[in-house]
Amino acid sequence: MRIGACQGRGRYKDSRTTEVSWRDGGVVVLEILATVLAGIGIGLSLGAPPGPVNAIIASQTVTRSWRAGFLVGVGATTADTIFLAIAFLARTAVAGIGPYVPFIALLGAGVMVYFAWGAVRSWRRAQEILESKPDEHAKSYMTGLSVNITSPYPILWWLTAGLVLINQLGPAVLVGFFAGLLLWITVFPLALREAQRRIARTYQAVLAFSIVCLLAFAAWLVWSALTAWV
């Protein structure tokens, strides 16, 4: 009888252990999904505001094809991948980055606020991006790559806000980030191609989403810096 009771308690303990492990696994999955969704929000918020890359995507799409506009975006995303590698090397090269994270976070918040302000100023000029003149670049992909890789803003973002996001949220945020960029460079040319004259209001709605996301992540960076000092 005693042996049977012990075996029963053992099976009960094993079942509880399994239940706890499943529960912990579910929490981990939810955390990863939340991080990926945050990355998608960041990717969309940085990909949507008007700029040279989006202007070229628009002109290539309207004057040539959806594929031409998409390849411009792929080239620009390649530049972001290069900047990611630089930021990651900077993160691993600096051994004592911990004490400097609050300062980097504040700088990154400033960068995001600057991008948000640029989007606000472009609010009434959304129609201009639809009227961009065609560019005479031979290769759409190289156009996007060269434009983005020579711009100081992407590398500035990766070395400030991007570096902190990788440090705080982990590599899962990168999956969402590039998914957000891919979503934008796919949907934006399609929308332009299908509704060239009616896209202005839709683009302004996306722009509003971008502004909100940028300011929200700027506030999060400020909060993370303040909590690190407390």
mmCIF file with all atom_site columns, C-alpha atoms in Angstrom:
data_model
loop_
_atom_site.group_PDB
_atom_site.id
_atom_site.type_symbol
_atom_site.label_atom_id
_atom_site.label_alt_id
_atom_site.label_comp_id
_atom_site.label_asym_id
_atom_site.label_entity_id
_atom_site.label_seq_id
_atom_site.pdbx_PDB_ins_code
_atom_site.Cartn_x
_atom_site.Cartn_y
_atom_site.Cartn_z
_atom_site.occupancy
_atom_site.B_iso_or_equiv
_atom_site.pdbx_formal_charge
_atom_site.auth_seq_id
_atom_site.auth_comp_id
_atom_site.auth_asym_id
_atom_site.auth_atom_id
_atom_site.pdbx_PDB_model_num
ATOM 1   C CA . MET A 1 1   ? 0.000  0.000  0.000   1.00 0.00 ? 1   MET A CA 1
ATOM 2   C CA . ARG A 1 2   ? 2.794  2.397  0.901   1.00 0.00 ? 2   ARG A CA 1
ATOM 3   C CA . ILE A 1 3   ? 4.597  1.674  -2.367  1.00 0.00 ? 3   ILE A CA 1
ATOM 4   C CA . GLY A 1 4   ? 1.410  2.314  -4.340  1.00 0.00 ? 4   GLY A CA 1
ATOM 5   C CA . ALA A 1 5   ? 0.852  5.600  -2.525  1.00 0.00 ? 5   ALA A CA 1
ATOM 6   C CA . CYS A 1 6   ? 4.415  6.699  -3.267  1.00 0.00 ? 6   CYS A CA 1
ATOM 7   C CA . GLN A 1 7   ? 3.980  5.825  -6.933  1.00 0.00 ? 7   GLN A CA 1
ATOM 8   C CA . GLY A 1 8   ? 0.733  7.798  -7.027  1.00 0.00 ? 8   GLY A CA 1
ATOM 9   C CA . ARG A 1 9   ? 2.397  10.849 -5.502  1.00 0.00 ? 9   ARG A CA 1
ATOM 10  C CA . GLY A 1 10  ? 5.240  10.476 -8.002  1.00 0.00 ? 10  GLY A CA 1
ATOM 11  C CA . ARG A 1 11  ? 2.846  10.471 -10.951 1.00 0.00 ? 11  ARG A CA 1
ATOM 12  C CA . TYR A 1 12  ? 1.031  13.495 -9.499  1.00 0.00 ? 12  TYR A CA 1
ATOM 13  C CA . LYS A 1 13  ? 4.325  15.330 -9.075  1.00 0.00 ? 13  LYS A CA 1
ATOM 14  C CA . ASP A 1 14  ? 5.331  14.502 -12.639 1.00 0.00 ? 14  ASP A CA 1
ATOM 15  C CA . SER A 1 15  ? 2.006  15.773 -13.972 1.00 0.00 ? 15  SER A CA 1
ATOM 16  C CA . ARG A 1 16  ? 2.390  19.038 -12.047 1.00 0.00 ? 16  ARG A CA 1
ATOM 17  C CA . THR A 1 17  ? 5.928  19.443 -13.335 1.00 0.00 ? 17  THR A CA 1
ATOM 18  C CA . THR A 1 18  ? 4.699  18.905 -16.893 1.00 0.00 ? 18  THR A CA 1
ATOM 19  C CA . GLU A 1 19  ? 1.906  21.433 -16.377 1.00 0.00 ? 19  GLU A CA 1
ATOM 20  C CA . VAL A 1 20  ? 4.335  24.042 -15.032 1.00 0.00 ? 20  VAL A CA 1
ATOM 21  C CA . SER A 1 21  ? 6.746  23.453 -17.918 1.00 0.00 ? 21  SER A CA 1
ATOM 22  C CA . TRP A 1 22  ? 3.932  23.859 -20.456 1.00 0.00 ? 22  TRP A CA 1
ATOM 23  C CA . ARG A 1 23  ? 2.831  27.055 -18.712 1.00 0.00 ? 23  ARG A CA 1
ATOM 24  C CA . ASP A 1 24  ? 6.362  28.446 -18.699 1.00 0.00 ? 24  ASP A CA 1
ATOM 25  C CA . GLY A 1 25  ? 6.748  27.511 -22.346 1.00 0.00 ? 25  GLY A CA 1
ATOM 26  C CA . GLY A 1 26  ? 3.553  29.373 -23.199 1.00 0.00 ? 26  GLY A CA 1
ATOM 27  C CA . VAL A 1 27  ? 4.780  32.481 -21.407 1.00 0.00 ? 27  VAL A CA 1
ATOM 28  C CA . VAL A 1 28  ? 8.062  32.347 -23.327 1.00 0.00 ? 28  VAL A CA 1
ATOM 29  C CA . VAL A 1 29  ? 6.208  32.016 -26.644 1.00 0.00 ? 29  VAL A CA 1
ATOM 30  C CA . LEU A 1 30  ? 3.988  34.994 -25.787 1.00 0.00 ? 30  LEU A CA 1
ATOM 31  C CA . GLU A 1 31  ? 7.023  37.065 -24.846 1.00 0.00 ? 31  GLU A CA 1
ATOM 32  C CA . ILE A 1 32  ? 8.720  36.198 -28.138 1.00 0.00 ? 32  ILE A CA 1
ATOM 33  C CA . LEU A 1 33  ? 5.561  37.049 -30.090 1.00 0.00 ? 33  LEU A CA 1
ATOM 34  C CA . ALA A 1 34  ? 5.255  40.378 -28.266 1.00 0.00 ? 34  ALA A CA 1
ATOM 35  C CA . THR A 1 35  ? 8.878  41.173 -29.072 1.00 0.00 ? 35  THR A CA 1
ATOM 36  C CA . VAL A 1 36  ? 8.381  40.267 -32.739 1.00 0.00 ? 36  VAL A CA 1
ATOM 37  C CA . LEU A 1 37  ? 5.243  42.442 -32.903 1.00 0.00 ? 37  LEU A CA 1
ATOM 38  C CA . ALA A 1 38  ? 7.184  45.306 -31.348 1.00 0.00 ? 38  ALA A CA 1
ATOM 39  C CA . GLY A 1 39  ? 9.828  44.835 -34.018 1.00 0.00 ? 39  GLY A CA 1
ATOM 40  C CA . ILE A 1 40  ? 7.172  44.917 -36.753 1.00 0.00 ? 40  ILE A CA 1
ATOM 41  C CA . GLY A 1 41  ? 5.862  48.186 -35.327 1.00 0.00 ? 41  GLY A CA 1
ATOM 42  C CA . ILE A 1 42  ? 9.358  49.660 -35.339 1.00 0.00 ? 42  ILE A CA 1
ATOM 43  C CA . GLY A 1 43  ? 10.001 48.474 -38.888 1.00 0.00 ? 43  GLY A CA 1
ATOM 44  C CA . LEU A 1 44  ? 6.749  49.969 -40.169 1.00 0.00 ? 44  LEU A CA 1
ATOM 45  C CA . SER A 1 45  ? 7.258  53.223 -38.273 1.00 0.00 ? 45  SER A CA 1
ATOM 46  C CA . LEU A 1 46  ? 10.714 53.688 -39.775 1.00 0.00 ? 46  LEU A CA 1
ATOM 47  C CA . GLY A 1 47  ? 9.789  52.519 -43.264 1.00 0.00 ? 47  GLY A CA 1
ATOM 48  C CA . ALA A 1 48  ? 6.640  54.603 -43.743 1.00 0.00 ? 48  ALA A CA 1
ATOM 49  C CA . PRO A 1 49  ? 7.732  58.273 -43.355 1.00 0.00 ? 49  PRO A CA 1
ATOM 50  C CA . PRO A 1 50  ? 8.489  60.151 -46.590 1.00 0.00 ? 50  PRO A CA 1
ATOM 51  C CA . GLY A 1 51  ? 12.126 60.185 -47.602 1.00 0.00 ? 51  GLY A CA 1
ATOM 52  C CA . PRO A 1 52  ? 14.411 59.593 -50.566 1.00 0.00 ? 52  PRO A CA 1
ATOM 53  C CA . VAL A 1 53  ? 13.902 55.817 -50.541 1.00 0.00 ? 53  VAL A CA 1
ATOM 54  C CA . ASN A 1 54  ? 10.109 56.037 -50.497 1.00 0.00 ? 54  ASN A CA 1
ATOM 55  C CA . ALA A 1 55  ? 10.220 58.725 -53.195 1.00 0.00 ? 55  ALA A CA 1
ATOM 56  C CA . ILE A 1 56  ? 12.246 56.422 -55.453 1.00 0.00 ? 56  ILE A CA 1
ATOM 57  C CA . ILE A 1 57  ? 9.989  53.456 -54.633 1.00 0.00 ? 57  ILE A CA 1
ATOM 58  C CA . ALA A 1 58  ? 7.004  55.575 -55.672 1.00 0.00 ? 58  ALA A CA 1
ATOM 59  C CA . SER A 1 59  ? 8.537  56.847 -58.907 1.00 0.00 ? 59  SER A CA 1
ATOM 60  C CA . GLN A 1 60  ? 9.853  53.416 -59.954 1.00 0.00 ? 60  GLN A CA 1
ATOM 61  C CA . THR A 1 61  ? 6.479  51.800 -59.191 1.00 0.00 ? 61  THR A CA 1
ATOM 62  C CA . VAL A 1 62  ? 4.387  54.383 -61.019 1.00 0.00 ? 62  VAL A CA 1
ATOM 63  C CA . THR A 1 63  ? 6.626  54.698 -64.071 1.00 0.00 ? 63  THR A CA 1
ATOM 64  C CA . ARG A 1 64  ? 7.888  51.120 -64.377 1.00 0.00 ? 64  ARG A CA 1
ATOM 65  C CA . SER A 1 65  ? 6.402  48.282 -62.314 1.00 0.00 ? 65  SER A CA 1
ATOM 66  C CA . TRP A 1 66  ? 5.651  46.959 -58.841 1.00 0.00 ? 66  TRP A CA 1
ATOM 67  C CA . ARG A 1 67  ? 8.789  44.827 -59.026 1.00 0.00 ? 67  ARG A CA 1
ATOM 68  C CA . ALA A 1 68  ? 10.971 47.873 -59.716 1.00 0.00 ? 68  ALA A CA 1
ATOM 69  C CA . GLY A 1 69  ? 9.630  49.666 -56.644 1.00 0.00 ? 69  GLY A CA 1
ATOM 70  C CA . PHE A 1 70  ? 9.941  46.527 -54.532 1.00 0.00 ? 70  PHE A CA 1
ATOM 71  C CA . LEU A 1 71  ? 13.583 46.035 -55.548 1.00 0.00 ? 71  LEU A CA 1
ATOM 72  C CA . VAL A 1 72  ? 14.383 49.589 -54.500 1.00 0.00 ? 72  VAL A CA 1
ATOM 73  C CA . GLY A 1 73  ? 13.020 48.700 -51.065 1.00 0.00 ? 73  GLY A CA 1
ATOM 74  C CA . VAL A 1 74  ? 15.018 45.465 -51.000 1.00 0.00 ? 74  VAL A CA 1
ATOM 75  C CA . GLY A 1 75  ? 18.178 47.427 -51.741 1.00 0.00 ? 75  GLY A CA 1
ATOM 76  C CA . ALA A 1 76  ? 17.432 49.838 -48.906 1.00 0.00 ? 76  ALA A CA 1
ATOM 77  C CA . THR A 1 77  ? 16.743 46.895 -46.574 1.00 0.00 ? 77  THR A CA 1
ATOM 78  C CA . THR A 1 78  ? 20.119 45.427 -47.525 1.00 0.00 ? 78  THR A CA 1
ATOM 79  C CA . ALA A 1 79  ? 21.711 48.641 -46.311 1.00 0.00 ? 79  ALA A CA 1
ATOM 80  C CA . ASP A 1 80  ? 19.843 48.224 -43.011 1.00 0.00 ? 80  ASP A CA 1
ATOM 81  C CA . THR A 1 81  ? 21.260 44.702 -42.740 1.00 0.00 ? 81  THR A CA 1
ATOM 82  C CA . ILE A 1 82  ? 24.767 46.095 -43.156 1.00 0.00 ? 82  ILE A CA 1
ATOM 83  C CA . PHE A 1 83  ? 24.089 48.708 -40.492 1.00 0.00 ? 83  PHE A CA 1
ATOM 84  C CA . LEU A 1 84  ? 22.713 45.966 -38.227 1.00 0.00 ? 84  LEU A CA 1
ATOM 85  C CA . ALA A 1 85  ? 26.000 44.076 -38.553 1.00 0.00 ? 85  ALA A CA 1
ATOM 86  C CA . ILE A 1 86  ? 27.931 47.235 -37.674 1.00 0.00 ? 86  ILE A CA 1
ATOM 87  C CA . ALA A 1 87  ? 25.706 47.868 -34.654 1.00 0.00 ? 87  ALA A CA 1
ATOM 88  C CA . PHE A 1 88  ? 26.032 44.247 -33.509 1.00 0.00 ? 88  PHE A CA 1
ATOM 89  C CA . LEU A 1 89  ? 29.825 44.401 -33.790 1.00 0.00 ? 89  LEU A CA 1
ATOM 90  C CA . ALA A 1 90  ? 29.796 47.629 -31.806 1.00 0.00 ? 90  ALA A CA 1
ATOM 91  C CA . ARG A 1 91  ? 27.646 45.940 -29.165 1.00 0.00 ? 91  ARG A CA 1
ATOM 92  C CA . THR A 1 92  ? 29.995 42.966 -28.799 1.00 0.00 ? 92  THR A CA 1
ATOM 93  C CA . ALA A 1 93  ? 33.174 45.037 -29.043 1.00 0.00 ? 93  ALA A CA 1
ATOM 94  C CA . VAL A 1 94  ? 32.297 47.327 -26.153 1.00 0.00 ? 94  VAL A CA 1
ATOM 95  C CA . ALA A 1 95  ? 32.653 45.168 -23.044 1.00 0.00 ? 95  ALA A CA 1
ATOM 96  C CA . GLY A 1 96  ? 31.261 47.633 -20.535 1.00 0.00 ? 96  GLY A CA 1
ATOM 97  C CA . ILE A 1 97  ? 28.269 48.921 -22.461 1.00 0.00 ? 97  ILE A CA 1
ATOM 98  C CA . GLY A 1 98  ? 25.935 48.586 -19.461 1.00 0.00 ? 98  GLY A CA 1
ATOM 99  C CA . PRO A 1 99  ? 26.759 51.928 -17.771 1.00 0.00 ? 99  PRO A CA 1
ATOM 100 C CA . TYR A 1 100 ? 26.359 53.754 -21.085 1.00 0.00 ? 100 TYR A CA 1
ATOM 101 C CA . VAL A 1 101 ? 22.999 52.258 -22.049 1.00 0.00 ? 101 VAL A CA 1
ATOM 102 C CA . PRO A 1 102 ? 20.922 55.073 -20.433 1.00 0.00 ? 102 PRO A CA 1
ATOM 103 C CA . PHE A 1 103 ? 22.856 57.720 -22.376 1.00 0.00 ? 103 PHE A CA 1
ATOM 104 C CA . ILE A 1 104 ? 22.558 55.750 -25.619 1.00 0.00 ? 104 ILE A CA 1
ATOM 105 C CA . ALA A 1 105 ? 18.840 55.271 -24.942 1.00 0.00 ? 105 ALA A CA 1
ATOM 106 C CA . LEU A 1 106 ? 18.321 59.017 -24.519 1.00 0.00 ? 106 LEU A CA 1
ATOM 107 C CA . LEU A 1 107 ? 20.227 59.681 -27.733 1.00 0.00 ? 107 LEU A CA 1
ATOM 108 C CA . GLY A 1 108 ? 18.118 57.062 -29.496 1.00 0.00 ? 108 GLY A CA 1
ATOM 109 C CA . ALA A 1 109 ? 14.954 58.693 -28.151 1.00 0.00 ? 109 ALA A CA 1
ATOM 110 C CA . GLY A 1 110 ? 16.147 61.971 -29.618 1.00 0.00 ? 110 GLY A CA 1
ATOM 111 C CA . VAL A 1 111 ? 16.689 60.302 -32.982 1.00 0.00 ? 111 VAL A CA 1
ATOM 112 C CA . MET A 1 112 ? 13.165 58.843 -32.950 1.00 0.00 ? 112 MET A CA 1
ATOM 113 C CA . VAL A 1 113 ? 11.635 62.190 -31.969 1.00 0.00 ? 113 VAL A CA 1
ATOM 114 C CA . TYR A 1 114 ? 13.549 63.788 -34.838 1.00 0.00 ? 114 TYR A CA 1
ATOM 115 C CA . PHE A 1 115 ? 12.153 61.228 -37.283 1.00 0.00 ? 115 PHE A CA 1
ATOM 116 C CA . ALA A 1 116 ? 8.656  61.772 -35.874 1.00 0.00 ? 116 ALA A CA 1
ATOM 117 C CA . TRP A 1 117 ? 9.013  65.538 -36.292 1.00 0.00 ? 117 TRP A CA 1
ATOM 118 C CA . GLY A 1 118 ? 10.087 65.024 -39.898 1.00 0.00 ? 118 GLY A CA 1
ATOM 119 C CA . ALA A 1 119 ? 6.976  62.910 -40.466 1.00 0.00 ? 119 ALA A CA 1
ATOM 120 C CA . VAL A 1 120 ? 4.780  65.621 -38.915 1.00 0.00 ? 120 VAL A CA 1
ATOM 121 C CA . ARG A 1 121 ? 6.285  68.251 -41.223 1.00 0.00 ? 121 ARG A CA 1
ATOM 122 C CA . SER A 1 122 ? 5.586  65.971 -44.172 1.00 0.00 ? 122 SER A CA 1
ATOM 123 C CA . TRP A 1 123 ? 1.932  65.517 -43.191 1.00 0.00 ? 123 TRP A CA 1
ATOM 124 C CA . ARG A 1 124 ? 0.639  68.012 -45.744 1.00 0.00 ? 124 ARG A CA 1
ATOM 125 C CA . ARG A 1 125 ? 3.070  66.919 -48.442 1.00 0.00 ? 125 ARG A CA 1
ATOM 126 C CA . ALA A 1 126 ? 1.938  63.314 -48.763 1.00 0.00 ? 126 ALA A CA 1
ATOM 127 C CA . GLN A 1 127 ? 0.662  63.959 -52.284 1.00 0.00 ? 127 GLN A CA 1
ATOM 128 C CA . GLU A 1 128 ? 4.116  65.076 -53.449 1.00 0.00 ? 128 GLU A CA 1
ATOM 129 C CA . ILE A 1 129 ? 5.543  61.590 -53.100 1.00 0.00 ? 129 ILE A CA 1
ATOM 130 C CA . LEU A 1 130 ? 2.942  60.340 -55.555 1.00 0.00 ? 130 LEU A CA 1
ATOM 131 C CA . GLU A 1 131 ? 4.023  62.943 -58.100 1.00 0.00 ? 131 GLU A CA 1
ATOM 132 C CA . SER A 1 132 ? 7.747  62.157 -58.018 1.00 0.00 ? 132 SER A CA 1
ATOM 133 C CA . LYS A 1 133 ? 9.426  62.325 -61.398 1.00 0.00 ? 133 LYS A CA 1
ATOM 134 C CA . PRO A 1 134 ? 10.923 59.127 -62.759 1.00 0.00 ? 134 PRO A CA 1
ATOM 135 C CA . ASP A 1 135 ? 14.563 58.474 -61.943 1.00 0.00 ? 135 ASP A CA 1
ATOM 136 C CA . GLU A 1 136 ? 17.061 57.296 -64.539 1.00 0.00 ? 136 GLU A CA 1
ATOM 137 C CA . HIS A 1 137 ? 18.843 54.669 -62.472 1.00 0.00 ? 137 HIS A CA 1
ATOM 138 C CA . ALA A 1 138 ? 19.724 51.470 -64.323 1.00 0.00 ? 138 ALA A CA 1
ATOM 139 C CA . LYS A 1 139 ? 19.235 49.096 -61.426 1.00 0.00 ? 139 LYS A CA 1
ATOM 140 C CA . SER A 1 140 ? 16.408 49.504 -58.928 1.00 0.00 ? 140 SER A CA 1
ATOM 141 C CA . TYR A 1 141 ? 18.112 47.362 -56.293 1.00 0.00 ? 141 TYR A CA 1
ATOM 142 C CA . MET A 1 142 ? 21.397 49.283 -56.433 1.00 0.00 ? 142 MET A CA 1
ATOM 143 C CA . THR A 1 143 ? 19.462 52.531 -56.324 1.00 0.00 ? 143 THR A CA 1
ATOM 144 C CA . GLY A 1 144 ? 17.813 51.638 -53.025 1.00 0.00 ? 144 GLY A CA 1
ATOM 145 C CA . LEU A 1 145 ? 21.073 50.302 -51.614 1.00 0.00 ? 145 LEU A CA 1
ATOM 146 C CA . SER A 1 146 ? 23.139 53.338 -52.580 1.00 0.00 ? 146 SER A CA 1
ATOM 147 C CA . VAL A 1 147 ? 20.551 55.862 -51.388 1.00 0.00 ? 147 VAL A CA 1
ATOM 148 C CA . ASN A 1 148 ? 20.090 54.247 -47.974 1.00 0.00 ? 148 ASN A CA 1
ATOM 149 C CA . ILE A 1 149 ? 23.723 53.363 -47.351 1.00 0.00 ? 149 ILE A CA 1
ATOM 150 C CA . THR A 1 150 ? 24.863 56.931 -48.015 1.00 0.00 ? 150 THR A CA 1
ATOM 151 C CA . SER A 1 151 ? 22.235 58.448 -45.726 1.00 0.00 ? 151 SER A CA 1
ATOM 152 C CA . PRO A 1 152 ? 23.443 59.256 -42.183 1.00 0.00 ? 152 PRO A CA 1
ATOM 153 C CA . TYR A 1 153 ? 20.056 58.579 -40.584 1.00 0.00 ? 153 TYR A CA 1
ATOM 154 C CA . PRO A 1 154 ? 19.869 54.752 -40.813 1.00 0.00 ? 154 PRO A CA 1
ATOM 155 C CA . ILE A 1 155 ? 23.337 54.188 -39.363 1.00 0.00 ? 155 ILE A CA 1
ATOM 156 C CA . LEU A 1 156 ? 22.604 56.813 -36.693 1.00 0.00 ? 156 LEU A CA 1
ATOM 157 C CA . TRP A 1 157 ? 19.423 54.949 -35.750 1.00 0.00 ? 157 TRP A CA 1
ATOM 158 C CA . TRP A 1 158 ? 21.151 51.559 -35.600 1.00 0.00 ? 158 TRP A CA 1
ATOM 159 C CA . LEU A 1 159 ? 24.011 52.853 -33.447 1.00 0.00 ? 159 LEU A CA 1
ATOM 160 C CA . THR A 1 160 ? 21.608 54.513 -30.982 1.00 0.00 ? 160 THR A CA 1
ATOM 161 C CA . ALA A 1 161 ? 18.027 53.256 -30.734 1.00 0.00 ? 161 ALA A CA 1
ATOM 162 C CA . GLY A 1 162 ? 18.736 50.029 -32.619 1.00 0.00 ? 162 GLY A CA 1
ATOM 163 C CA . LEU A 1 163 ? 21.636 49.152 -30.347 1.00 0.00 ? 163 LEU A CA 1
ATOM 164 C CA . VAL A 1 164 ? 19.498 49.647 -27.237 1.00 0.00 ? 164 VAL A CA 1
ATOM 165 C CA . LEU A 1 165 ? 16.583 47.650 -28.668 1.00 0.00 ? 165 LEU A CA 1
ATOM 166 C CA . ILE A 1 166 ? 18.850 44.698 -29.416 1.00 0.00 ? 166 ILE A CA 1
ATOM 167 C CA . ASN A 1 167 ? 20.341 44.940 -25.934 1.00 0.00 ? 167 ASN A CA 1
ATOM 168 C CA . GLN A 1 168 ? 16.974 45.242 -24.159 1.00 0.00 ? 168 GLN A CA 1
ATOM 169 C CA . LEU A 1 169 ? 14.626 43.053 -26.223 1.00 0.00 ? 169 LEU A CA 1
ATOM 170 C CA . GLY A 1 170 ? 16.982 40.494 -27.730 1.00 0.00 ? 170 GLY A CA 1
ATOM 171 C CA . PRO A 1 171 ? 17.381 39.175 -31.273 1.00 0.00 ? 171 PRO A CA 1
ATOM 172 C CA . ALA A 1 172 ? 13.668 38.366 -31.686 1.00 0.00 ? 172 ALA A CA 1
ATOM 173 C CA . VAL A 1 173 ? 12.981 42.067 -32.231 1.00 0.00 ? 173 VAL A CA 1
ATOM 174 C CA . LEU A 1 174 ? 15.103 41.896 -35.395 1.00 0.00 ? 174 LEU A CA 1
ATOM 175 C CA . VAL A 1 175 ? 12.770 39.280 -36.893 1.00 0.00 ? 175 VAL A CA 1
ATOM 176 C CA . GLY A 1 176 ? 9.844  41.624 -36.426 1.00 0.00 ? 176 GLY A CA 1
ATOM 177 C CA . PHE A 1 177 ? 11.830 44.648 -37.586 1.00 0.00 ? 177 PHE A CA 1
ATOM 178 C CA . PHE A 1 178 ? 12.768 43.181 -40.940 1.00 0.00 ? 178 PHE A CA 1
ATOM 179 C CA . ALA A 1 179 ? 9.288  41.657 -41.287 1.00 0.00 ? 179 ALA A CA 1
ATOM 180 C CA . GLY A 1 180 ? 7.876  45.162 -40.864 1.00 0.00 ? 180 GLY A CA 1
ATOM 181 C CA . LEU A 1 181 ? 10.252 46.566 -43.478 1.00 0.00 ? 181 LEU A CA 1
ATOM 182 C CA . LEU A 1 182 ? 9.399  43.725 -45.876 1.00 0.00 ? 182 LEU A CA 1
ATOM 183 C CA . LEU A 1 183 ? 5.693  44.322 -45.297 1.00 0.00 ? 183 LEU A CA 1
ATOM 184 C CA . TRP A 1 184 ? 6.093  48.017 -46.093 1.00 0.00 ? 184 TRP A CA 1
ATOM 185 C CA . ILE A 1 185 ? 8.189  47.649 -49.250 1.00 0.00 ? 185 ILE A CA 1
ATOM 186 C CA . THR A 1 186 ? 5.684  45.065 -50.504 1.00 0.00 ? 186 THR A CA 1
ATOM 187 C CA . VAL A 1 187 ? 2.406  46.801 -49.659 1.00 0.00 ? 187 VAL A CA 1
ATOM 188 C CA . PHE A 1 188 ? 3.458  50.368 -50.482 1.00 0.00 ? 188 PHE A CA 1
ATOM 189 C CA . PRO A 1 189 ? 4.293  49.702 -54.161 1.00 0.00 ? 189 PRO A CA 1
ATOM 190 C CA . LEU A 1 190 ? 1.166  47.548 -54.519 1.00 0.00 ? 190 LEU A CA 1
ATOM 191 C CA . ALA A 1 191 ? -0.993 50.336 -53.110 1.00 0.00 ? 191 ALA A CA 1
ATOM 192 C CA . LEU A 1 192 ? 0.612  52.870 -55.424 1.00 0.00 ? 192 LEU A CA 1
ATOM 193 C CA . ARG A 1 193 ? 0.123  50.639 -58.428 1.00 0.00 ? 193 ARG A CA 1
ATOM 194 C CA . GLU A 1 194 ? -3.509 49.872 -57.687 1.00 0.00 ? 194 GLU A CA 1
ATOM 195 C CA . ALA A 1 195 ? -4.714 53.284 -56.551 1.00 0.00 ? 195 ALA A CA 1
ATOM 196 C CA . GLN A 1 196 ? -2.312 56.007 -57.611 1.00 0.00 ? 196 GLN A CA 1
ATOM 197 C CA . ARG A 1 197 ? -4.829 58.832 -57.261 1.00 0.00 ? 197 ARG A CA 1
ATOM 198 C CA . ARG A 1 198 ? -6.570 57.655 -54.102 1.00 0.00 ? 198 ARG A CA 1
ATOM 199 C CA . ILE A 1 199 ? -3.573 56.698 -52.004 1.00 0.00 ? 199 ILE A CA 1
ATOM 200 C CA . ALA A 1 200 ? -2.904 60.104 -50.411 1.00 0.00 ? 200 ALA A CA 1
ATOM 201 C CA . ARG A 1 201 ? -5.368 59.648 -47.547 1.00 0.00 ? 201 ARG A CA 1
ATOM 202 C CA . THR A 1 202 ? -4.234 56.088 -46.950 1.00 0.00 ? 202 THR A CA 1
ATOM 203 C CA . TYR A 1 203 ? -0.636 57.235 -46.897 1.00 0.00 ? 203 TYR A CA 1
ATOM 204 C CA . GLN A 1 204 ? -1.504 59.946 -44.364 1.00 0.00 ? 204 GLN A CA 1
ATOM 205 C CA . ALA A 1 205 ? -3.130 57.282 -42.178 1.00 0.00 ? 205 ALA A CA 1
ATOM 206 C CA . VAL A 1 206 ? 0.049  55.211 -42.358 1.00 0.00 ? 206 VAL A CA 1
ATOM 207 C CA . LEU A 1 207 ? 2.034  58.351 -41.616 1.00 0.00 ? 207 LEU A CA 1
ATOM 208 C CA . ALA A 1 208 ? -0.068 58.974 -38.508 1.00 0.00 ? 208 ALA A CA 1
ATOM 209 C CA . PHE A 1 209 ? 0.628  55.413 -37.373 1.00 0.00 ? 209 PHE A CA 1
ATOM 210 C CA . SER A 1 210 ? 4.323  56.046 -37.965 1.00 0.00 ? 210 SER A CA 1
ATOM 211 C CA . ILE A 1 211 ? 4.320  59.207 -35.855 1.00 0.00 ? 211 ILE A CA 1
ATOM 212 C CA . VAL A 1 212 ? 2.537  57.486 -32.966 1.00 0.00 ? 212 VAL A CA 1
ATOM 213 C CA . CYS A 1 213 ? 4.911  54.503 -33.058 1.00 0.00 ? 213 CYS A CA 1
ATOM 214 C CA . LEU A 1 214 ? 8.030  56.662 -33.192 1.00 0.00 ? 214 LEU A CA 1
ATOM 215 C CA . LEU A 1 215 ? 6.911  58.791 -30.256 1.00 0.00 ? 215 LEU A CA 1
ATOM 216 C CA . ALA A 1 216 ? 5.860  55.695 -28.294 1.00 0.00 ? 216 ALA A CA 1
ATOM 217 C CA . PHE A 1 217 ? 9.245  54.047 -28.740 1.00 0.00 ? 217 PHE A CA 1
ATOM 218 C CA . ALA A 1 218 ? 10.991 57.326 -27.923 1.00 0.00 ? 218 ALA A CA 1
ATOM 219 C CA . ALA A 1 219 ? 9.025  57.465 -24.666 1.00 0.00 ? 219 ALA A CA 1
ATOM 220 C CA . TRP A 1 220 ? 9.949  53.844 -23.965 1.00 0.00 ? 220 TRP A CA 1
ATOM 221 C CA . LEU A 1 221 ? 13.645 54.626 -24.447 1.00 0.00 ? 221 LEU A CA 1
ATOM 222 C CA . VAL A 1 222 ? 13.417 57.598 -22.081 1.00 0.00 ? 222 VAL A CA 1
ATOM 223 C CA . TRP A 1 223 ? 11.631 55.431 -19.510 1.00 0.00 ? 223 TRP A CA 1
ATOM 224 C CA . SER A 1 224 ? 14.285 52.701 -19.790 1.00 0.00 ? 224 SER A CA 1
ATOM 225 C CA . ALA A 1 225 ? 17.014 55.303 -19.278 1.00 0.00 ? 225 ALA A CA 1
ATOM 226 C CA . LEU A 1 226 ? 15.304 56.769 -16.211 1.00 0.00 ? 226 LEU A CA 1
ATOM 227 C CA . THR A 1 227 ? 14.679 53.364 -14.626 1.00 0.00 ? 227 THR A CA 1
ATOM 228 C CA . ALA A 1 228 ? 18.333 52.444 -15.162 1.00 0.00 ? 228 ALA A CA 1
ATOM 229 C CA . TRP A 1 229 ? 19.386 55.477 -13.145 1.00 0.00 ? 229 TRP A CA 1
ATOM 230 C CA . VAL A 1 230 ? 16.916 54.925 -10.302 1.00 0.00 ? 230 VAL A CA 1
#
